[in-house]
GROMACS .gro file of N, CA, C and O in nm:
model
  444
    1SER      N    1   0.083  -0.115  -0.005
    1SER     CA    2   0.000   0.002  -0.002
    1SER      C    3   0.086   0.127  -0.003
    1SER      O    4   0.199   0.124   0.053
    2PHE      N    5   0.034   0.229  -0.054
    2PHE     CA    6   0.113   0.357  -0.066
    2PHE      C    7   0.087   0.445   0.061
    2PHE      O    8  -0.032   0.460   0.094
    3ILE      N    9   0.187   0.492   0.106
    3ILE     CA   10   0.179   0.592   0.216
    3ILE      C   11   0.266   0.715   0.183
    3ILE      O   12   0.364   0.699   0.108
    4GLU      N   13   0.239   0.828   0.239
    4GLU     CA   14   0.321   0.949   0.221
    4GLU      C   15   0.462   0.920   0.290
    4GLU      O   16   0.474   0.857   0.387
    5CYS      N   17   0.559   0.997   0.221
    5CYS     CA   18   0.702   0.983   0.278
    5CYS      C   19   0.712   1.018   0.419
    5CYS      O   20   0.774   0.950   0.496
    6SER      N   21   0.641   1.118   0.472
    6SER     CA   22   0.648   1.157   0.611
    6SER      C   23   0.597   1.048   0.704
    6SER      O   24   0.648   1.024   0.810
    7GLN      N   25   0.493   0.978   0.661
    7GLN     CA   26   0.440   0.869   0.734
    7GLN      C   27   0.548   0.751   0.746
    7GLN      O   28   0.566   0.690   0.848
    8ALA      N   29   0.607   0.725   0.629
    8ALA     CA   30   0.711   0.613   0.632
    8ALA      C   31   0.821   0.653   0.713
    8ALA      O   32   0.879   0.566   0.786
    9HIS      N   33   0.857   0.776   0.717
    9HIS     CA   34   0.973   0.822   0.798
    9HIS      C   35   0.937   0.805   0.946
    9HIS      O   36   1.016   0.763   1.026
   10ARG      N   37   0.810   0.842   0.988
   10ARG     CA   38   0.776   0.833   1.125
   10ARG      C   39   0.772   0.683   1.173
   10ARG      O   40   0.824   0.648   1.279
   11LYS      N   41   0.737   0.595   1.081
   11LYS     CA   42   0.733   0.448   1.110
   11LYS      C   43   0.879   0.408   1.123
   11LYS      O   44   0.912   0.325   1.217
   12ALA      N   45   0.961   0.452   1.032
   12ALA     CA   46   1.111   0.406   1.031
   12ALA      C   47   1.179   0.451   1.165
   12ALA      O   48   1.258   0.375   1.209
   13PHE      N   49   1.155   0.575   1.205
   13PHE     CA   50   1.207   0.623   1.332
   13PHE      C   51   1.175   0.539   1.446
   13PHE      O   52   1.245   0.545   1.548
   14LYS      N   53   1.060   0.472   1.435
   14LYS     CA   54   1.018   0.376   1.543
   14LYS      C   55   1.069   0.232   1.516
   14LYS      O   56   1.023   0.139   1.595
   15GLY      N   57   1.145   0.213   1.409
   15GLY     CA   58   1.202   0.086   1.376
   15GLY      C   59   1.123  -0.003   1.278
   15GLY      O   60   1.155  -0.121   1.255
   16ASN      N   61   1.025   0.051   1.223
   16ASN     CA   62   0.946  -0.020   1.119
   16ASN      C   63   0.985   0.031   0.977
   16ASN      O   64   0.951   0.143   0.936
   17PHE      N   65   1.055  -0.051   0.902
   17PHE     CA   66   1.103  -0.015   0.774
   17PHE      C   67   1.030  -0.090   0.660
   17PHE      O   68   1.081  -0.102   0.551
   18GLU      N   69   0.909  -0.133   0.687
   18GLU     CA   70   0.826  -0.210   0.586
   18GLU      C   71   0.806  -0.117   0.460
   18GLU      O   72   0.779  -0.184   0.350
   19ASN      N   73   0.798   0.013   0.466
   19ASN     CA   74   0.780   0.093   0.344
   19ASN      C   75   0.905   0.132   0.276
   19ASN      O   76   0.900   0.217   0.184
   20TYR      N   77   1.011   0.075   0.301
   20TYR     CA   78   1.144   0.095   0.244
   20TYR      C   79   1.194  -0.025   0.159
   20TYR      O   80   1.157  -0.124   0.187
   21MET      N   81   1.278   0.017   0.061
   21MET     CA   82   1.324  -0.097  -0.029
   21MET      C   83   1.412  -0.183   0.053
   21MET      O   84   1.482  -0.146   0.129
   22LYS      N   85   1.413  -0.313   0.007
   22LYS     CA   86   1.496  -0.416   0.070
   22LYS      C   87   1.618  -0.417  -0.027
   22LYS      O   88   1.611  -0.389  -0.143
   23TRP      N   89   1.725  -0.477   0.027
   23TRP     CA   90   1.846  -0.495  -0.059
   23TRP      C   91   1.815  -0.584  -0.172
   23TRP      O   92   1.878  -0.564  -0.276
   24SER      N   93   1.735  -0.687  -0.154
   24SER     CA   94   1.696  -0.773  -0.265
   24SER      C   95   1.639  -0.703  -0.383
   24SER      O   96   1.665  -0.717  -0.505
   25GLN      N   97   1.554  -0.596  -0.347
   25GLN     CA   98   1.492  -0.508  -0.456
   25GLN      C   99   1.589  -0.418  -0.511
   25GLN      O  100   1.580  -0.401  -0.641
   26ILE      N  101   1.676  -0.368  -0.435
   26ILE     CA  102   1.788  -0.276  -0.487
   26ILE      C  103   1.873  -0.352  -0.582
   26ILE      O  104   1.915  -0.298  -0.689
   27LYS      N  105   1.908  -0.474  -0.555
   27LYS     CA  106   1.990  -0.557  -0.644
   27LYS      C  107   1.923  -0.575  -0.781
   27LYS      O  108   1.980  -0.580  -0.886
   28ILE      N  109   1.790  -0.601  -0.780
   28ILE     CA  110   1.718  -0.613  -0.906
   28ILE      C  111   1.727  -0.488  -0.991
   28ILE      O  112   1.764  -0.488  -1.108
   29ILE      N  113   1.706  -0.374  -0.930
   29ILE     CA  114   1.719  -0.242  -0.998
   29ILE      C  115   1.861  -0.226  -1.046
   29ILE      O  116   1.886  -0.173  -1.158
   30ASP      N  117   1.959  -0.253  -0.963
   30ASP     CA  118   2.098  -0.240  -0.995
   30ASP      C  119   2.137  -0.316  -1.118
   30ASP      O  120   2.222  -0.272  -1.196
   31ASN      N  121   2.076  -0.424  -1.151
   31ASN     CA  122   2.094  -0.510  -1.266
   31ASN      C  123   2.040  -0.457  -1.392
   31ASN      O  124   2.063  -0.505  -1.496
   32LEU      N  125   1.948  -0.354  -1.378
   32LEU     CA  126   1.890  -0.305  -1.504
   32LEU      C  127   1.978  -0.192  -1.549
   32LEU      O  128   2.035  -0.107  -1.485
   33LYS      N  129   2.005  -0.182  -1.685
   33LYS     CA  130   2.089  -0.098  -1.750
   33LYS      C  131   2.040   0.050  -1.745
   33LYS      O  132   2.116   0.141  -1.757
   34LYS      N  133   1.914   0.071  -1.733
   34LYS     CA  134   1.857   0.203  -1.733
   34LYS      C  135   1.873   0.285  -1.591
   34LYS      O  136   1.836   0.403  -1.593
   35PHE      N  137   1.912   0.222  -1.496
   35PHE     CA  138   1.911   0.277  -1.366
   35PHE      C  139   2.057   0.277  -1.299
   35PHE      O  140   2.141   0.189  -1.317
   36LYS      N  141   2.078   0.374  -1.221
   36LYS     CA  142   2.204   0.393  -1.137
   36LYS      C  143   2.158   0.389  -0.986
   36LYS      O  144   2.069   0.463  -0.947
   37ILE      N  145   2.221   0.321  -0.912
   37ILE     CA  146   2.205   0.330  -0.764
   37ILE      C  147   2.293   0.428  -0.702
   37ILE      O  148   2.412   0.452  -0.741
   38GLY      N  149   2.247   0.502  -0.603
   38GLY     CA  150   2.317   0.607  -0.536
   38GLY      C  151   2.301   0.588  -0.389
   38GLY      O  152   2.221   0.521  -0.342
   39CYS      N  153   2.389   0.655  -0.319
   39CYS     CA  154   2.385   0.655  -0.166
   39CYS      C  155   2.306   0.778  -0.116
   39CYS      O  156   2.295   0.872  -0.184
   40HIS      N  157   2.263   0.757   0.016
   40HIS     CA  158   2.180   0.857   0.070
   40HIS      C  159   2.211   0.876   0.218
   40HIS      O  160   2.127   0.921   0.297
   41SER      N  161   2.318   0.829   0.263
   41SER     CA  162   2.368   0.827   0.398
   41SER      C  163   2.324   0.704   0.473
   41SER      O  164   2.240   0.617   0.423
   42HIS      N  165   2.382   0.681   0.583
   42HIS     CA  166   2.338   0.566   0.670
   42HIS      C  167   2.229   0.601   0.779
   42HIS      O  168   2.138   0.535   0.783
   43PHE      N  169   2.264   0.710   0.844
   43PHE     CA  170   2.167   0.750   0.959
   43PHE      C  171   2.049   0.837   0.904
   43PHE      O  172   1.948   0.842   0.970
   44HIS      N  173   2.074   0.898   0.784
   44HIS     CA  174   1.969   0.975   0.725
   44HIS      C  175   1.919   1.086   0.832
   44HIS      O  176   1.801   1.097   0.866
   45SER      N  177   2.016   1.165   0.881
   45SER     CA  178   1.984   1.260   0.987
   45SER      C  179   2.046   1.399   0.949
   45SER      O  180   2.166   1.400   0.907
   46LEU      N  181   1.974   1.501   0.969
   46LEU     CA  182   2.030   1.639   0.954
   46LEU      C  183   2.127   1.672   1.075
   46LEU      O  184   2.216   1.755   1.045
   47LYS      N  185   2.122   1.603   1.175
   47LYS     CA  186   2.214   1.618   1.287
   47LYS      C  187   2.355   1.595   1.243
   47LYS      O  188   2.453   1.654   1.298
   48THR      N  189   2.381   1.507   1.150
   48THR     CA  190   2.526   1.479   1.099
   48THR      C  191   2.576   1.582   1.009
   48THR      O  192   2.701   1.579   0.979
   49ALA      N  193   2.494   1.661   0.950
   49ALA     CA  194   2.538   1.753   0.837
   49ALA      C  195   2.643   1.847   0.873
   49ALA      O  196   2.727   1.884   0.781
   50ASN      N  197   2.662   1.883   0.992
   50ASN     CA  198   2.761   1.979   1.033
   50ASN      C  199   2.864   1.922   1.132
   50ASN      O  200   2.928   2.006   1.196
   51CYS      N  201   2.869   1.804   1.145
   51CYS     CA  202   2.958   1.729   1.245
   51CYS      C  203   3.054   1.642   1.169
   51CYS      O  204   3.009   1.543   1.112
   52VAL      N  205   3.176   1.676   1.162
   52VAL     CA  206   3.276   1.600   1.086
   52VAL      C  207   3.282   1.452   1.133
   52VAL      O  208   3.289   1.366   1.050
   53GLU      N  209   3.302   1.433   1.261
   53GLU     CA  210   3.300   1.296   1.312
   53GLU      C  211   3.179   1.214   1.282
   53GLU      O  212   3.186   1.095   1.255
   54CYS      N  213   3.065   1.284   1.286
   54CYS     CA  214   2.939   1.224   1.257
   54CYS      C  215   2.926   1.185   1.113
   54CYS      O  216   2.892   1.065   1.074
   55ILE      N  217   2.975   1.267   1.021
   55ILE     CA  218   2.984   1.244   0.876
   55ILE      C  219   3.067   1.128   0.842
   55ILE      O  220   3.041   1.034   0.764
   56ILE      N  221   3.191   1.129   0.904
   56ILE     CA  222   3.284   1.020   0.880
   56ILE      C  223   3.230   0.892   0.923
   56ILE      O  224   3.233   0.784   0.855
   57LEU      N  225   3.157   0.878   1.044
   57LEU     CA  226   3.101   0.757   1.083
   57LEU      C  227   2.984   0.721   0.992
   57LEU      O  228   2.978   0.603   0.959
   58ASP      N  229   2.904   0.813   0.962
   58ASP     CA  230   2.793   0.788   0.866
   58ASP      C  231   2.842   0.727   0.742
   58ASP      O  232   2.791   0.628   0.687
   59ASN      N  233   2.943   0.788   0.681
   59ASN     CA  234   2.997   0.742   0.551
   59ASN      C  235   3.066   0.603   0.569
   59ASN      O  236   3.047   0.518   0.481
   60LYS      N  237   3.134   0.579   0.679
   60LYS     CA  238   3.197   0.452   0.692
   60LYS      C  239   3.090   0.340   0.699
   60LYS      O  240   3.104   0.243   0.629
   61LEU      N  241   2.982   0.359   0.766
   61LEU     CA  242   2.885   0.259   0.777
   61LEU      C  243   2.809   0.247   0.642
   61LEU      O  244   2.781   0.130   0.603
   62MET      N  245   2.781   0.352   0.573
   62MET     CA  246   2.715   0.359   0.447
   62MET      C  247   2.797   0.281   0.343
   62MET      O  248   2.751   0.191   0.273
   63LEU      N  249   2.923   0.316   0.335
   63LEU     CA  250   3.010   0.255   0.240
   63LEU      C  251   3.031   0.098   0.265
   63LEU      O  252   3.027   0.025   0.169
   64LYS      N  253   3.051   0.073   0.388
   64LYS     CA  254   3.057  -0.076   0.427
   64LYS      C  255   2.936  -0.155   0.393
   64LYS      O  256   2.947  -0.257   0.328
   65GLU      N  257   2.818  -0.103   0.411
   65GLU     CA  258   2.697  -0.169   0.379
   65GLU      C  259   2.678  -0.193   0.223
   65GLU      O  260   2.644  -0.297   0.177
   66PHE      N  261   2.714  -0.085   0.147
   66PHE     CA  262   2.701  -0.099   0.001
   66PHE      C  263   2.809  -0.196  -0.051
   66PHE      O  264   2.771  -0.289  -0.136
   67LYS      N  265   2.929  -0.205   0.006
   67LYS     CA  266   3.023  -0.299  -0.039
   67LYS      C  267   2.981  -0.443  -0.001
   67LYS      O  268   2.988  -0.541  -0.085
   68GLU      N  269   2.920  -0.456   0.113
   68GLU     CA  270   2.871  -0.597   0.161
   68GLU      C  271   2.749  -0.642   0.073
   68GLU      O  272   2.740  -0.751   0.038
   69LYS      N  273   2.657  -0.538   0.051
   69LYS     CA  274   2.532  -0.584  -0.015
   69LYS      C  275   2.533  -0.586  -0.165
   69LYS      O  276   2.458  -0.663  -0.226
   70LEU      N  277   2.606  -0.482  -0.229
   70LEU     CA  278   2.614  -0.476  -0.370
   70LEU      C  279   2.746  -0.514  -0.429
   70LEU      O  280   2.759  -0.536  -0.550
   71GLY      N  281   2.847  -0.522  -0.346
   71GLY     CA  282   2.985  -0.546  -0.397
   71GLY      C  283   3.058  -0.429  -0.448
   71GLY      O  284   3.168  -0.454  -0.503
   72TYR      N  285   3.004  -0.318  -0.439
   72TYR     CA  286   3.071  -0.192  -0.486
   72TYR      C  287   3.015  -0.073  -0.410
   72TYR      O  288   2.904  -0.087  -0.350
   73VAL      N  289   3.073   0.044  -0.430
   73VAL     CA  290   3.020   0.166  -0.370
   73VAL      C  291   2.985   0.262  -0.487
   73VAL      O  292   3.067   0.281  -0.574
   74PRO      N  293   2.859   0.304  -0.490
   74PRO     CA  294   2.818   0.399  -0.599
   74PRO      C  295   2.892   0.530  -0.595
   74PRO      O  296   2.962   0.560  -0.496
   75GLU      N  297   2.893   0.604  -0.703
   75GLU     CA  298   2.959   0.732  -0.705
   75GLU      C  299   2.864   0.848  -0.700
   75GLU      O  300   2.899   0.966  -0.723
   76ILE      N  301   2.734   0.822  -0.674
   76ILE     CA  302   2.628   0.919  -0.666
   76ILE      C  303   2.572   0.935  -0.526
   76ILE      O  304   2.559   0.829  -0.455
   77PHE      N  305   2.545   1.054  -0.485
   77PHE     CA  306   2.498   1.073  -0.343
   77PHE      C  307   2.394   1.181  -0.345
   77PHE      O  308   2.405   1.280  -0.414
   78CYS      N  309   2.287   1.157  -0.271
   78CYS     CA  310   2.176   1.253  -0.248
   78CYS      C  311   2.178   1.288  -0.102
   78CYS      O  312   2.176   1.200  -0.019
   79TYR      N  313   2.187   1.421  -0.079
   79TYR     CA  314   2.200   1.466   0.064
   79TYR      C  315   2.077   1.417   0.150
   79TYR      O  316   1.966   1.430   0.096
   80PRO      N  317   2.101   1.381   0.277
   80PRO     CA  318   1.988   1.353   0.364
   80PRO      C  319   1.891   1.475   0.370
   80PRO      O  320   1.935   1.591   0.377
   81TYR      N  321   1.764   1.455   0.351
   81TYR     CA  322   1.665   1.554   0.352
   81TYR      C  323   1.693   1.663   0.248
   81TYR      O  324   1.644   1.774   0.250
   82ASN      N  325   1.772   1.624   0.140
   82ASN     CA  326   1.812   1.715   0.036
   82ASN      C  327   1.887   1.839   0.083
   82ASN      O  328   1.893   1.939   0.005
   83HIS      N  329   1.935   1.836   0.205
   83HIS     CA  330   2.008   1.949   0.267
   83HIS      C  331   2.156   1.946   0.226
   83HIS      O  332   2.232   1.857   0.280
   84LYS      N  333   2.196   2.023   0.133
   84LYS     CA  334   2.330   2.026   0.086
   84LYS      C  335   2.423   2.057   0.204
   84LYS      O  336   2.412   2.144   0.281
   85SER      N  337   2.531   1.975   0.203
   85SER     CA  338   2.636   1.989   0.299
   85SER      C  339   2.777   1.990   0.238
   85SER      O  340   2.808   1.885   0.178
   86GLN      N  341   2.849   2.093   0.251
   86GLN     CA  342   2.983   2.097   0.195
   86GLN      C  343   3.070   1.998   0.255
   86GLN      O  344   3.160   1.940   0.192
   87LEU      N  345   3.061   1.969   0.388
   87LEU     CA  346   3.143   1.867   0.455
   87LEU      C  347   3.112   1.733   0.406
   87LEU      O  348   3.203   1.662   0.366
   88TYR      N  349   2.990   1.695   0.375
   88TYR     CA  350   2.956   1.568   0.311
   88TYR      C  351   3.020   1.547   0.178
   88TYR      O  352   3.086   1.453   0.151
   89GLU      N  353   3.004   1.662   0.102
   89GLU     CA  354   3.061   1.655  -0.036
   89GLU      C  355   3.212   1.647  -0.037
   89GLU      O  356   3.266   1.563  -0.119
   90GLU      N  357   3.280   1.722   0.044
   90GLU     CA  358   3.427   1.713   0.051
   90GLU      C  359   3.477   1.569   0.088
   90GLU      O  360   3.566   1.518   0.027
   91ILE      N  361   3.408   1.520   0.186
   91ILE     CA  362   3.451   1.383   0.237
   91ILE      C  363   3.422   1.278   0.130
   91ILE      O  364   3.503   1.199   0.104
   92LEU      N  365   3.302   1.281   0.068
   92LEU     CA  366   3.258   1.180  -0.028
   92LEU      C  367   3.336   1.196  -0.158
   92LEU      O  368   3.370   1.104  -0.229
   93PHE      N  369   3.377   1.320  -0.199
   93PHE     CA  370   3.453   1.348  -0.321
   93PHE      C  371   3.581   1.266  -0.302
   93PHE      O  372   3.636   1.205  -0.401
   94LYS      N  373   3.642   1.269  -0.182
   94LYS     CA  374   3.773   1.202  -0.171
   94LYS      C  375   3.751   1.044  -0.175
   94LYS      O  376   3.851   0.978  -0.196
   95LYS      N  377   3.631   1.005  -0.148
   95LYS     CA  378   3.603   0.860  -0.163
   95LYS      C  379   3.560   0.810  -0.304
   95LYS      O  380   3.524   0.701  -0.321
   96GLY      N  381   3.562   0.910  -0.404
   96GLY     CA  382   3.535   0.882  -0.537
   96GLY      C  383   3.393   0.908  -0.589
   96GLY      O  384   3.360   0.878  -0.701
   97PHE      N  385   3.324   0.983  -0.498
   97PHE     CA  386   3.181   1.021  -0.553
   97PHE      C  387   3.200   1.146  -0.641
   97PHE      O  388   3.284   1.226  -0.628
   98THR      N  389   3.119   1.133  -0.762
   98THR     CA  390   3.132   1.230  -0.857
   98THR      C  391   3.007   1.312  -0.884
   98THR      O  392   3.008   1.420  -0.946
   99LYS      N  393   2.894   1.256  -0.846
   99LYS     CA  394   2.762   1.336  -0.864
   99LYS      C  395   2.701   1.344  -0.726
   99LYS      O  396   2.687   1.262  -0.649
  100PHE      N  397   2.644   1.470  -0.706
  100PHE     CA  398   2.582   1.507  -0.575
  100PHE      C  399   2.449   1.574  -0.607
  100PHE      O  400   2.438   1.659  -0.696
  101TYR      N  401   2.333   1.528  -0.549
  101TYR     CA  402   2.202   1.579  -0.569
  101TYR      C  403   2.154   1.651  -0.448
  101TYR      O  404   2.166   1.617  -0.345
  102GLY      N  405   2.085   1.762  -0.491
  102GLY     CA  406   2.035   1.850  -0.377
  102GLY      C  407   1.888   1.852  -0.378
  102GLY      O  408   1.825   1.757  -0.420
  103GLU      N  409   1.832   1.965  -0.325
  103GLU     CA  410   1.691   1.968  -0.301
  103GLU      C  411   1.599   1.944  -0.422
  103GLU      O  412   1.488   1.903  -0.405
  104GLU      N  413   1.641   1.992  -0.540
  104GLU     CA  414   1.562   1.971  -0.657
  104GLU      C  415   1.568   1.833  -0.714
  104GLU      O  416   1.504   1.792  -0.811
  105ARG      N  417   1.661   1.738  -0.648
  105ARG     CA  418   1.675   1.600  -0.684
  105ARG      C  419   1.731   1.598  -0.831
  105ARG      O  420   1.696   1.509  -0.904
  106ILE      N  421   1.809   1.699  -0.869
  106ILE     CA  422   1.881   1.700  -1.001
  106ILE      C  423   2.020   1.722  -0.971
  106ILE      O  424   2.062   1.767  -0.856
  107ASP      N  425   2.111   1.687  -1.062
  107ASP     CA  426   2.255   1.708  -1.050
  107ASP      C  427   2.281   1.856  -1.019
  107ASP      O  428   2.263   1.942  -1.111
  108ILE      N  429   2.339   1.891  -0.901
  108ILE     CA  430   2.353   2.025  -0.864
  108ILE      C  431   2.459   2.092  -0.956
  108ILE      O  432   2.482   2.205  -0.952
  109TYR      N  433   2.551   2.015  -1.024
  109TYR     CA  434   2.648   2.063  -1.096
  109TYR      C  435   2.598   2.105  -1.243
  109TYR      O  436   2.666   2.155  -1.327
  110ASN      N  437   2.480   2.061  -1.276
  110ASN     CA  438   2.424   2.099  -1.407
  110ASN      C  439   2.310   2.199  -1.397
  110ASN      O  440   2.223   2.201  -1.481
  111LEU      N  441   2.307   2.274  -1.291
  111LEU     CA  442   2.206   2.384  -1.272
  111LEU      C  443   2.233   2.495  -1.361
  111LEU      O  444   2.345   2.534  -1.386
   0.00000   0.00000   0.00000
């Protein structure tokens, strides 16, 4: 069933992730030539956006999970809550990320 994003978030913050994609579903999409998988953080929290230690931990966990589940790390990143963070970008750029998406959900370098 379809629910609004805000409702899915409230459920997820309480530990219910039934309205989120499973890794098995992400793998199916990843095998399709028309789609690219990107990262969106591990904790998905605005609290990490201005905290270097928080971003490093967030990225470490995110990258580890992608390596374990998909066998690689994507080079695309969409900011948590679409809130652009220069710290996130600088850290991820050093990890090989080349595309960053902001609040319009379009490539912020092609604006």
